[in-house]
Amino acid sequence: MNASAQSVSNNRHPLDSIFSPKSVAVVGVTATPGTVPYDIFYNILTSGYRGTLYPVAPGKRSICAVRAYRYVIDIDDQVDLAVIVFPAEVVDRALEQCGKKGIKAAIVISAGFREIGPEGVRREERLKAICAEYGISLIGPNCLGVINTDPAVRLNASFARRMPLAGRIAFLSQSGALCTAVLDYAREKQIGFSKFVSFGNKAGVTETDLLDYLHQDPQTDVILLYLEELREGRKLVEVARRVTRGPNAKPILAIKSGRTPQGADAAASHTGSLASEDPICDAVFQEAGIVRVNTIEEMFNAAILYAYQPMPQGNRLAIVTNAGGPGVMATDAAVSMGLAVPRLSETTQQRLRESLPATANVKNPVDVIGDARADRYQAALRHVLDDPQIDQVLVILTPQSMTDIEAIAHGIVGMAKNASKPIACSFMGAEDVAPGIRVLQDAHVPHYLLPEWACAAMAAVQRIRTWRALELDEPEPLPVDQAAAASILDQAPPGYLEEPEALAVLAAYGLPVPPHRLCTSPEEAAEFAEQIGYPVVLRVVSPQVVHKWDVGGVRLNLQNSEAVRSAFTQMLQSVRQAVPQAEIRGAVVRRMIPPGHEVILGAKRDPSFGPVIMFGLGGLYVELFKDVTFALAPVSRHSAQRMLQHVKAFKLLEGLRGSPPADVENIRECIQRLSQLVADFPRISELDVNPLIVGPRDRGNMVADVRIRLS
């Protein structure tokens, strides 16, 4: 059941009973230390929980000296949250008792549900039905549990080894096993959490419900998300856009693991073969403001910089180092990741000359020389922070025999407390620099083992900053002849539309389709060619022939009527030889389109995201270079423009080395119109316009080939 849809009678959010319960019953406790049921109860009991705790343990008088109850319905007082740890086969009975007791929230830790196969699926469906009947917000099943470090709550309803530190970061994970590793990693790095949630199989509360809740959580500044599957891709995008923009904006950093297997027919079109879940996730997450990362290290590197440092006003980075080599490496990494390493102002350089030895480099990176102590680091850091051309600073330290590592760390901490610009550090090494690293981490000054990692974190924060400044607009329907398209699509059988019908559908939605006709004889083809002018193209029409080139079903650059007649006859003979069973309807005759840049417009219906639109370099090169991008359909004007600018081929379209600019405005409109088409007609499962031949602005663009597959 979707928790956010529940009614709230007391102005409390439905998930408050999970995160801030006034009373908790652990249902299915055992008295054996080292077991999951016991450890969960013990964690709640000893973590400083501010509410009332009830163990439900049939056959036991007490657990850890706390009076036990046989059934949850035996508890006299109201219970806000039930943590159920019974074996999977009896969880439904325990959950139903919770419903009858009036408990409105439950965490089912137990495994043995959808993840084990058909029998588990049936069990999970039973839990969903009970939650729907009694209005229960459910976390799980098959999860680690929930942790809230808020001092007013102090709830550790999980079987994690210990309570994490309090902090400003919320962590949501579909994987319980990953959670235990993350908690251990975070404690070693002195990273604290506001909320920590393992949501398992998502039978009730989903990641979108949790994102909505955390958006309003005053303890949370940044949200981390680990996903293994996407069931509600559209909803995730809608919620993420609300969370990541506006006055209460909070960034979302996500890892999406796993790959969706492609069906045997996925390669039937370029769009089908290129639009696997992974590249769609990349593009859609970007449009939703979700910063996608690849590793836990990368995720936390960015999170601590955002959570504990000011937001930079730009991408300009100053580097302060006591070693030239790491400074150069950091510069290379920063520039390659989209950061700028500008020259410092003359005023700043003069101040640095006055504070540093004559051998120091006062440009950028600033090299304070290997024998630098704390005073020299502080002077350099103070001057670069004051430079109006600098937005953020990276401090690099390599341990020399005279380097007072802890003193330098304390000096950086002191300056970071009052700085309006973010400071990150990289004390390079291990044992020697460990005391200084501990000083930085205790004060929440972000530290990175390698300068390149710091640059990657800064680049991720820049993506957050850029997203918030991005101009967004809603898709606005363009004028189309939807009825004309419907008259074709609603009556067509499943499979590929024949080319004349597919072209008619595109024309109804305003795409630039050349004048054409389906001709059934050489004479008819020659007559129509005379009407439209030469040169012309012939393209075979047959339900059994999808890839026309492969069977000789295309003839180009025909200059006169005799050439048309001859090509028509020869083309049909070639197709019959290659595909003897082919039912040939004739050939489409159209004027040959002048040469131009070839781009592809495509669409598919994704199981997670619904209709998705694709744009990129087309023709023969689409599969080779895969220079494509995706967006959810329908797209707005600005989204279509971003799609254009995202691909490397955009430089060609703008006009490269003196070539005339292409009609980019029409491409943008074609993207919008095609996205509107696939959004309007759910039967369209795949669509390729490949290529759309793009000409100069004074000539325009034209559809050269199209395939539309209907479900």
XYZ file of C-alpha atoms in Angstrom:
711
model
C 0.000 0.000 0.000
C 1.258 3.483 -0.857
C 1.853 5.122 2.512
C 1.598 8.659 1.187
C -1.999 7.998 0.117
C -3.217 7.240 3.623
C -5.361 9.736 5.454
C -3.946 11.394 8.535
C -6.398 12.299 11.251
C -3.979 13.771 13.794
C -1.736 15.882 11.517
C 1.026 13.308 11.808
C 2.567 11.949 8.646
C 1.749 8.224 8.147
C 5.470 7.431 8.332
C 5.869 9.196 11.688
C 4.677 5.968 13.297
C 7.694 4.255 11.726
C 10.335 6.887 12.436
C 8.980 8.513 15.615
C 6.797 5.922 17.357
C 5.792 6.549 20.939
C 5.615 2.807 21.501
C 7.102 -0.228 19.750
C 6.230 -3.916 19.929
C 8.845 -6.405 18.731
C 6.752 -9.356 17.607
C 8.478 -12.716 17.667
C 11.341 -12.031 20.088
C 13.537 -14.882 21.276
C 15.721 -15.036 24.380
C 18.800 -16.183 22.478
C 21.532 -13.549 22.035
C 23.032 -13.499 18.565
C 19.727 -14.171 16.804
C 17.995 -11.516 14.703
C 14.827 -11.334 16.867
C 16.830 -10.919 20.082
C 19.328 -8.446 18.612
C 16.595 -6.157 17.283
C 14.878 -6.021 20.660
C 18.212 -5.499 22.430
C 19.178 -2.699 20.014
C 15.965 -0.784 20.690
C 16.299 -1.362 24.428
C 19.918 -0.188 24.675
C 20.111 2.539 22.016
C 18.389 5.137 24.153
C 14.886 4.814 22.687
C 12.637 7.485 24.245
C 9.358 5.565 23.961
C 7.852 2.395 25.451
C 9.024 -1.041 24.311
C 6.996 -4.269 24.385
C 8.414 -7.732 23.610
C 5.916 -10.186 22.109
C 7.304 -13.658 22.775
C 4.869 -16.578 23.083
C 5.944 -18.856 25.924
C 8.258 -16.311 27.600
C 7.557 -14.308 30.754
C 10.203 -11.693 30.006
C 12.964 -10.720 27.605
C 15.979 -8.845 29.022
C 14.021 -8.327 32.258
C 11.139 -6.692 30.336
C 7.699 -8.268 30.721
C 6.779 -10.233 27.588
C 3.355 -10.718 25.988
C 1.987 -13.815 24.320
C 0.256 -11.912 21.521
C 0.336 -8.298 20.403
C -3.384 -7.976 21.115
C -2.598 -8.727 24.798
C -0.830 -5.385 25.193
C -3.144 -3.043 27.077
C -1.735 0.246 25.763
C -1.708 1.699 22.259
C 1.163 0.587 20.029
C 2.429 2.760 17.177
C 4.908 0.410 15.505
C 5.272 -3.366 15.264
C 8.613 -4.893 14.300
C 7.799 -8.423 13.125
C 10.530 -11.085 13.227
C 8.474 -14.293 13.096
C 9.287 -16.874 10.380
C 7.805 -15.981 6.986
C 5.039 -18.595 7.081
C 3.358 -16.983 10.124
C 4.092 -13.307 9.483
C 0.656 -12.783 7.914
C -1.083 -13.924 11.104
C 1.084 -11.646 13.225
C 0.448 -8.711 10.880
C -3.305 -9.318 10.953
C -3.248 -9.243 14.755
C -1.414 -5.915 14.519
C -4.187 -4.628 12.276
C -6.875 -5.727 14.726
C -4.901 -4.067 17.529
C -5.005 -0.786 15.598
C -1.261 -0.590 14.929
C -0.731 1.633 11.905
C 2.904 0.863 11.065
C 4.963 -2.299 10.760
C 8.482 -3.363 9.822
C 8.713 -6.947 8.605
C 12.330 -8.073 8.988
C 11.683 -11.685 7.988
C 12.869 -13.075 4.637
C 11.102 -15.743 2.611
C 8.835 -13.661 0.404
C 8.990 -12.471 -3.198
C 12.736 -13.038 -3.351
C 12.336 -16.839 -3.091
C 9.849 -17.420 -5.900
C 6.118 -18.139 -6.435
C 5.336 -19.249 -2.867
C 7.048 -16.136 -1.517
C 5.123 -13.960 -3.961
C 1.844 -15.366 -2.611
C 2.933 -14.632 0.957
C 3.874 -11.079 0.042
C 0.567 -10.464 -1.714
C -1.168 -11.609 1.465
C 0.792 -8.984 3.465
C -0.238 -6.291 0.982
C -3.891 -7.259 1.349
C -3.719 -7.075 5.146
C -2.038 -3.664 5.023
C -4.713 -2.401 2.635
C -7.487 -3.700 4.880
C -6.159 -2.159 8.090
C -4.340 0.919 6.767
C -0.868 -0.216 7.828
C 2.296 1.480 6.534
C 4.717 -1.390 5.911
C 8.510 -1.410 5.592
C 9.837 -4.652 4.098
C 9.629 -7.575 4.155
C 13.180 -8.944 3.898
C 14.959 -5.912 5.318
C 17.478 -4.837 7.959
C 15.126 -2.363 9.631
C 14.947 1.350 10.411
C 17.181 3.710 12.433
C 16.370 7.256 13.561
C 19.210 9.057 15.368
C 17.071 12.084 16.305
C 17.860 12.733 20.024
C 14.133 13.001 20.692
C 13.585 9.435 19.371
C 16.823 7.367 19.330
C 15.286 4.351 17.600
C 17.450 1.484 16.340
C 14.822 -0.959 15.058
C 17.354 -3.023 13.125
C 19.846 -5.819 13.606
C 22.815 -3.559 12.816
C 25.709 -4.098 15.206
C 25.380 -0.668 16.821
C 23.725 2.722 16.613
C 25.336 5.002 14.011
C 26.477 8.523 14.764
C 23.912 11.291 14.394
C 24.269 13.451 11.288
C 22.528 15.208 8.418
C 22.562 12.389 5.839
C 19.685 9.957 5.232
C 20.492 6.581 3.677
C 17.855 4.433 1.935
C 18.702 0.985 0.628
C 16.915 -1.912 -0.972
C 19.755 -4.196 0.148
C 19.999 -5.072 3.837
C 23.426 -6.671 3.501
C 24.800 -3.477 1.960
C 23.465 -1.506 4.918
C 25.654 -3.290 7.447
C 28.759 -2.603 5.359
C 27.781 1.050 4.918
C 27.287 1.516 8.656
C 30.728 0.123 9.377
C 32.287 2.280 6.644
C 30.517 5.412 7.901
C 31.596 4.931 11.516
C 35.244 4.612 10.484
C 34.884 7.870 8.495
C 32.973 9.610 11.330
C 29.939 10.054 9.046
C 26.621 10.493 10.826
C 23.063 9.778 9.718
C 19.668 11.333 10.356
C 17.681 8.321 9.123
C 18.864 4.906 7.962
C 16.329 2.690 6.183
C 16.513 -0.759 4.664
C 13.228 -1.126 2.770
C 13.717 -4.602 1.287
C 11.020 -5.886 -1.046
C 8.960 -2.655 -1.026
C 5.667 -4.479 -0.427
C 4.318 -1.348 1.235
C 6.384 1.815 1.649
C 8.508 2.508 -1.433
C 11.506 4.707 -2.110
C 9.181 7.442 -3.399
C 7.228 7.473 -0.124
C 10.492 7.726 1.795
C 11.804 10.540 -0.403
C 8.576 12.482 0.138
C 8.900 12.026 3.895
C 12.570 12.986 4.073
C 11.903 16.098 2.003
C 10.128 17.506 5.058
C 12.456 15.986 7.663
C 14.278 18.794 9.537
C 17.124 16.426 10.509
C 18.002 15.577 6.876
C 20.034 17.695 4.443
C 21.018 15.128 1.809
C 19.484 11.794 0.747
C 21.409 8.736 -0.433
C 19.576 5.981 -2.285
C 20.587 2.462 -3.301
C 18.207 0.718 -5.723
C 18.269 -2.699 -7.343
C 15.035 -2.351 -9.306
C 12.680 0.362 -10.477
C 8.955 -0.358 -10.482
C 7.643 3.209 -10.431
C 10.105 5.114 -12.580
C 7.674 7.893 -13.499
C 6.665 8.479 -9.913
C 10.295 8.505 -8.800
C 11.016 11.287 -11.296
C 8.009 13.328 -10.159
C 8.929 13.040 -6.479
C 12.642 13.617 -7.080
C 11.933 16.864 -8.921
C 9.976 18.128 -5.920
C 12.674 17.081 -3.475
C 15.683 18.443 -5.366
C 14.329 21.898 -6.248
C 12.717 24.804 -4.456
C 13.290 26.492 -1.097
C 13.540 23.204 0.834
C 15.617 21.430 -1.823
C 17.658 18.400 -0.834
C 19.990 16.576 -3.198
C 19.500 12.895 -3.985
C 22.565 10.807 -4.770
C 21.733 7.353 -6.079
C 23.303 4.059 -7.013
C 21.164 2.000 -9.390
C 22.640 -1.462 -9.697
C 21.644 -4.397 -11.864
C 20.813 -4.643 -15.536
C 17.459 -5.497 -17.102
C 17.717 -8.526 -19.462
C 16.642 -7.620 -22.947
C 14.128 -9.819 -24.731
C 14.989 -11.741 -27.862
C 13.236 -9.159 -30.033
C 14.860 -6.104 -28.442
C 17.266 -5.643 -31.346
C 14.424 -5.352 -33.861
C 15.030 -1.597 -33.937
C 17.918 0.687 -33.084
C 15.903 2.200 -30.267
C 15.152 -1.220 -28.814
C 18.792 -2.281 -28.859
C 20.163 0.986 -27.488
C 17.476 1.789 -24.923
C 18.395 -0.656 -22.183
C 17.510 0.336 -18.655
C 20.984 1.623 -17.783
C 21.360 4.475 -20.306
C 17.715 5.403 -19.782
C 18.385 5.610 -16.029
C 21.352 7.883 -16.669
C 19.332 10.309 -18.750
C 16.132 10.192 -16.710
C 17.932 10.587 -13.374
C 19.665 13.630 -14.824
C 16.302 15.095 -15.852
C 14.958 14.377 -12.354
C 17.867 16.040 -10.563
C 19.157 12.735 -9.148
C 22.955 12.576 -9.130
C 23.807 9.041 -10.196
C 27.057 7.626 -8.816
C 28.776 4.289 -9.306
C 30.196 3.402 -5.885
C 29.522 3.836 -2.187
C 32.787 5.752 -1.867
C 31.764 8.177 -4.600
C 28.327 8.598 -3.011
C 29.629 9.487 0.449
C 32.457 11.622 -0.922
C 29.879 13.924 -2.484
C 27.421 13.689 0.416
C 29.821 14.845 3.117
C 30.972 17.784 1.001
C 27.376 18.913 0.471
C 26.206 18.179 4.022
C 29.066 19.829 5.904
C 30.312 22.641 3.648
C 28.723 25.736 2.080
C 27.341 25.466 -1.431
C 29.893 26.939 -3.887
C 28.793 29.858 -6.030
C 30.586 28.519 -9.099
C 33.004 25.895 -10.374
C 36.290 27.766 -9.837
C 38.766 25.825 -7.703
C 41.948 26.893 -5.919
C 44.450 24.205 -4.931
C 46.881 24.643 -2.031
C 49.590 21.968 -1.810
C 53.045 21.286 -0.397
C 53.959 19.056 -3.356
C 53.972 20.080 -7.011
C 53.157 16.668 -8.508
C 49.868 16.067 -6.621
C 48.887 19.679 -7.388
C 49.310 19.101 -11.124
C 47.434 15.784 -10.932
C 44.593 17.473 -9.042
C 44.467 20.227 -11.689
C 44.198 17.679 -14.481
C 41.460 15.797 -12.633
C 39.512 18.967 -11.845
C 39.542 20.267 -15.409
C 38.611 16.858 -16.851
C 35.583 16.769 -14.519
C 34.294 20.195 -15.542
C 35.827 22.332 -12.802
C 37.888 25.441 -13.557
C 41.337 26.096 -12.034
C 41.700 29.810 -12.822
C 44.672 32.127 -12.395
C 44.522 33.929 -9.063
C 44.025 37.690 -9.028
C 47.109 39.912 -8.951
C 46.152 41.087 -5.472
C 46.016 37.508 -4.187
C 49.319 36.640 -5.835
C 50.993 39.654 -4.229
C 49.660 38.692 -0.792
C 50.944 35.155 -1.295
C 54.389 36.442 -2.275
C 54.491 38.404 0.975
C 53.487 35.346 3.058
C 55.361 32.502 1.352
C 59.010 31.762 0.525
C 60.433 33.124 -2.718
C 60.521 29.600 -4.139
C 56.762 29.098 -3.647
C 54.394 29.036 -6.625
C 51.792 31.767 -6.122
C 49.689 30.976 -9.179
C 47.152 28.125 -9.071
C 47.891 25.498 -7.757
C 49.572 27.334 -4.902
C 52.680 25.373 -3.863
C 53.665 26.278 -0.286
C 56.794 24.062 -0.611
C 57.512 20.768 1.147
C 58.757 22.231 4.450
C 55.521 24.187 5.017
C 54.117 24.243 8.534
C 50.709 25.262 9.810
C 51.289 29.024 9.600
C 52.207 28.840 5.917
C 49.175 26.678 5.078
C 46.865 29.037 6.949
C 48.232 32.120 5.194
C 47.827 30.528 1.757
C 44.356 29.260 2.574
C 43.235 32.642 3.905
C 44.410 34.492 0.795
C 42.846 32.139 -1.760
C 39.552 32.098 0.166
C 39.509 35.910 -0.065
C 40.014 35.855 -3.841
C 36.685 36.760 -5.560
C 37.678 34.568 -8.519
C 37.676 31.421 -6.342
C 34.577 29.451 -5.305
C 36.125 26.518 -3.402
C 39.484 25.244 -2.153
C 41.243 21.890 -2.104
C 44.098 21.523 0.418
C 46.641 18.787 -0.359
C 49.261 17.583 2.131
C 52.029 15.050 1.682
C 53.872 14.084 4.900
C 57.452 15.379 5.082
C 59.762 14.952 8.076
C 59.081 18.533 9.209
C 55.323 18.573 8.466
C 53.281 19.253 11.630
C 50.270 17.308 10.364
C 47.908 17.723 13.326
C 48.652 21.442 13.663
C 47.936 21.962 9.959
C 44.668 20.031 10.340
C 43.628 22.117 13.362
C 44.424 25.296 11.410
C 42.246 24.188 8.491
C 39.409 23.296 10.869
C 39.585 26.742 12.456
C 39.372 28.477 9.101
C 36.615 26.200 7.792
C 34.333 27.146 10.704
C 34.047 30.735 9.462
C 34.552 30.231 5.722
C 31.720 30.992 3.296
C 33.340 28.794 0.652
C 33.702 25.002 0.806
C 37.037 23.494 1.818
C 38.059 19.914 1.104
C 41.294 18.196 2.049
C 43.464 15.359 0.822
C 46.149 14.308 3.306
C 47.922 11.765 1.145
C 49.240 8.654 2.828
C 48.070 6.319 5.575
C 49.732 5.880 8.946
C 51.631 9.183 9.145
C 48.665 11.364 8.212
C 46.074 9.409 10.237
C 46.066 11.767 13.268
C 45.457 14.792 11.020
C 42.705 12.990 9.133
C 40.990 12.212 12.436
C 41.074 15.921 13.373
C 39.431 16.816 10.049
C 36.790 14.086 10.225
C 35.863 14.897 13.829
C 35.195 18.492 12.727
C 33.319 17.385 9.562
C 35.864 18.910 7.193
C 35.648 16.564 4.178
C 38.779 14.497 3.668
C 39.646 12.357 0.638
C 42.402 9.798 0.302
C 43.218 11.059 -3.194
C 42.867 14.590 -4.625
C 41.045 13.123 -7.631
C 38.305 11.866 -5.300
C 37.897 15.379 -3.895
C 37.573 16.766 -7.424
C 34.926 14.164 -8.267
C 32.947 15.156 -5.143
C 33.177 18.826 -6.086
C 32.012 17.997 -9.614
C 29.005 16.148 -8.169
C 28.096 19.194 -6.053
C 28.367 21.311 -9.199
C 25.778 19.040 -10.821
C 23.471 19.741 -7.871
C 24.067 23.500 -8.176
C 23.541 23.475 -11.949
C 20.324 21.464 -11.649
C 18.817 23.927 -9.196
C 19.550 26.812 -11.556
C 18.190 24.975 -14.590
C 15.141 26.419 -16.321
C 12.365 23.840 -16.366
C 9.075 23.941 -18.224
C 6.126 21.625 -18.624
C 5.402 19.902 -21.954
C 2.853 21.871 -23.966
C 0.894 19.989 -26.649
C 1.677 21.091 -30.179
C -1.068 21.291 -32.842
C -1.421 17.830 -34.445
C -4.045 15.778 -36.245
C -4.517 13.137 -33.569
C -7.679 11.803 -35.193
C -5.855 11.047 -38.447
C -3.151 9.145 -36.593
C -5.757 7.291 -34.523
C -7.626 6.170 -37.629
C -4.480 4.286 -38.665
C -3.087 3.114 -35.331
C -6.350 1.960 -33.764
C -7.142 -0.371 -36.662
C -3.658 -1.717 -37.401
C -2.754 -5.243 -36.247
C 0.178 -5.885 -33.871
C 3.614 -5.709 -35.477
C 5.196 -3.212 -37.844
C 3.147 -0.654 -39.691
C 3.727 -0.635 -43.411
C 5.765 2.345 -44.534
C 2.952 4.391 -46.146
C 0.915 4.134 -42.942
C 3.911 4.953 -40.743
C 4.699 8.025 -42.851
C 1.053 9.100 -42.651
C 1.173 8.873 -38.852
C 4.293 11.048 -38.746
C 2.736 13.538 -41.128
C -0.356 13.763 -38.931
C 1.930 14.817 -36.054
C 3.684 17.454 -38.119
C 6.998 15.778 -38.850
C 8.612 16.710 -42.192
C 7.541 13.820 -44.426
C 8.407 14.123 -48.149
C 5.655 13.777 -50.798
C 5.283 10.073 -51.567
C 2.928 7.458 -52.981
C 2.526 3.688 -52.775
C 2.773 2.471 -56.373
C 1.884 -1.053 -57.476
C 3.368 -1.106 -60.981
C 6.416 0.228 -62.842
C 4.183 2.500 -64.911
C 2.467 4.026 -61.873
C 5.851 4.576 -60.250
C 7.231 6.318 -63.351
C 4.106 8.506 -63.678
C 4.345 9.688 -60.056
C 8.087 10.305 -60.411
C 7.349 12.633 -63.326
C 4.932 14.575 -61.129
C 7.311 15.141 -58.195
C 10.551 15.514 -60.177
C 13.845 13.669 -60.257
C 15.901 12.116 -58.760
C 13.599 9.718 -56.889
C 13.858 6.778 -54.497
C 11.991 3.444 -54.530
C 11.389 1.494 -51.310
C 9.667 -1.892 -51.255
C 6.542 -2.318 -49.099
C 5.975 -5.760 -47.565
C 4.805 -6.913 -44.123
C 7.586 -9.523 -44.152
C 10.393 -7.052 -44.960
C 11.466 -4.767 -42.120
C 15.122 -4.169 -43.017
C 14.761 -3.219 -46.686
C 18.439 -2.634 -47.411
C 19.339 -6.198 -46.433
C 17.197 -7.732 -49.199
C 17.747 -5.212 -52.001
C 14.490 -3.421 -51.284
C 15.771 0.143 -51.858
C 16.789 1.927 -55.063
C 18.335 5.407 -54.950
C 19.071 8.322 -57.253
C 16.831 7.340 -60.158
C 17.107 10.077 -62.802
C 14.341 9.341 -65.358
C 11.188 7.334 -65.999
C 13.011 4.466 -67.714
C 15.328 4.100 -64.729
C 12.281 4.041 -62.426
C 10.536 1.291 -64.404
C 13.665 -0.844 -64.586
C 14.504 -0.366 -60.890
C 10.935 -1.181 -59.843
C 11.023 -4.536 -61.685
C 14.540 -5.474 -60.553
C 13.880 -4.493 -56.932
C 10.793 -6.694 -56.651
C 12.706 -9.611 -58.186
C 15.538 -9.181 -55.649
C 13.125 -9.110 -52.734
C 11.255 -12.225 -53.947
C 14.543 -14.109 -54.265
C 15.708 -13.051 -50.776
C 12.309 -13.479 -49.070
C 10.251 -15.972 -51.130
C 7.318 -15.826 -48.733
C 7.135 -12.020 -48.844
C 3.767 -10.491 -49.723
C 4.796 -7.453 -51.768
C 2.304 -4.562 -51.771
C 4.334 -2.386 -54.132
C 6.896 0.367 -53.617
C 6.907 3.821 -52.060
C 8.100 6.424 -54.550
C 9.416 9.746 -53.235
C 11.788 12.507 -54.202
C 15.380 11.773 -53.182
C 16.387 13.907 -50.207
C 19.565 15.973 -50.718
C 22.541 14.926 -48.566
C 22.792 16.242 -45.020
C 23.595 15.203 -41.477
C 21.825 12.016 -40.434
C 20.243 11.892 -36.975
C 17.948 9.376 -35.333
C 14.731 10.025 -33.445
C 13.403 7.021 -31.591
C 10.976 5.950 -28.921
C 10.147 2.891 -26.863
C 7.877 1.940 -24.012
C 10.048 1.105 -21.009
C 8.570 -1.174 -18.297
C 9.731 1.193 -15.526
C 9.508 4.631 -17.117
C 6.791 4.264 -19.760
C 7.240 6.122 -23.075
C 10.839 7.221 -23.589
C 12.196 9.347 -26.444
C 15.685 9.020 -27.968
C 17.830 11.374 -30.043
C 21.324 11.022 -31.459
C 23.657 10.542 -34.371
C 21.832 8.367 -36.887
C 22.248 6.484 -40.126
C 24.891 3.769 -40.291
C 26.722 5.097 -37.231
C 24.059 4.862 -34.551
C 25.016 1.360 -33.384
C 28.749 2.054 -33.767
C 29.073 5.318 -31.839
C 25.930 5.102 -29.683
C 25.948 8.897 -29.450
C 22.381 9.083 -28.156
C 20.434 10.451 -25.235
C 17.003 9.760 -23.727
C 14.164 11.564 -21.952
C 10.692 10.748 -20.710
C 7.926 11.474 -23.192
C 6.335 13.878 -23.684
C 9.237 16.337 -23.471
C 9.111 20.068 -22.965
C 10.833 22.590 -25.195
C 13.772 23.003 -22.815
C 14.127 19.246 -22.319
C 14.243 18.731 -26.077
C 16.887 21.429 -26.348
C 18.978 19.743 -23.640
C 18.699 16.447 -25.519
C 20.126 18.143 -28.593
C 23.017 19.687 -26.698
C 23.820 16.499 -24.812
C 25.087 14.513 -27.808
C 28.579 15.045 -29.243
C 27.098 15.342 -32.755
C 25.503 18.653 -31.751
C 28.731 20.427 -32.744
C 28.223 19.141 -36.284
C 24.682 20.483 -36.348
C 25.747 23.928 -35.140
C 28.111 24.220 -38.100
C 31.666 22.925 -37.917
C 34.642 24.443 -39.745
C 32.617 26.788 -41.852
C 29.783 24.438 -42.774
C 26.313 26.053 -42.586
C 24.302 25.487 -39.387
C 21.586 22.854 -39.607
C 17.913 23.498 -38.951
C 18.305 22.721 -35.239
C 15.044 24.414 -34.298
C 13.133 21.962 -36.488
C 14.974 18.987 -34.928
C 13.942 20.246 -31.512
C 10.341 20.501 -32.681
C 10.516 16.996 -34.219
C 11.672 15.602 -30.866
C 8.711 17.256 -29.150
C 6.208 16.072 -31.758
C 7.469 12.490 -31.752
C 7.408 12.399 -27.945
C 3.820 13.652 -28.016
C 2.928 10.885 -30.478
C 4.263 8.029 -28.328
C 2.693 9.535 -25.212
C -0.690 9.791 -26.953
C -0.698 6.218 -28.295
C 0.270 3.499 -25.769
C 0.148 0.874 -28.542
C 3.407 2.214 -29.983
C 6.027 -0.044 -28.410
C 8.991 1.022 -30.572
C 9.559 3.713 -33.162
C 12.569 4.701 -35.291
C 12.957 7.693 -37.549
C 16.377 6.782 -38.915
C 17.602 8.795 -40.484
C 16.073 12.225 -40.269
C 18.212 13.980 -42.867
C 19.104 17.402 -41.528
C 19.807 20.208 -43.962
C 20.758 23.880 -43.644
C 18.157 26.253 -42.240
C 17.130 27.486 -45.681
C 16.409 23.912 -46.846
C 15.117 22.194 -43.717
C 14.935 18.557 -42.648
C 13.189 15.485 -44.017
C 12.242 11.992 -42.783
C 14.096 9.394 -44.861
C 13.002 6.186 -43.111
C 10.593 5.184 -40.349
C 9.582 2.027 -38.527
C 6.713 1.848 -36.040
C 5.976 -1.322 -34.091
C 2.626 -1.743 -32.346
C 1.868 -3.948 -29.368
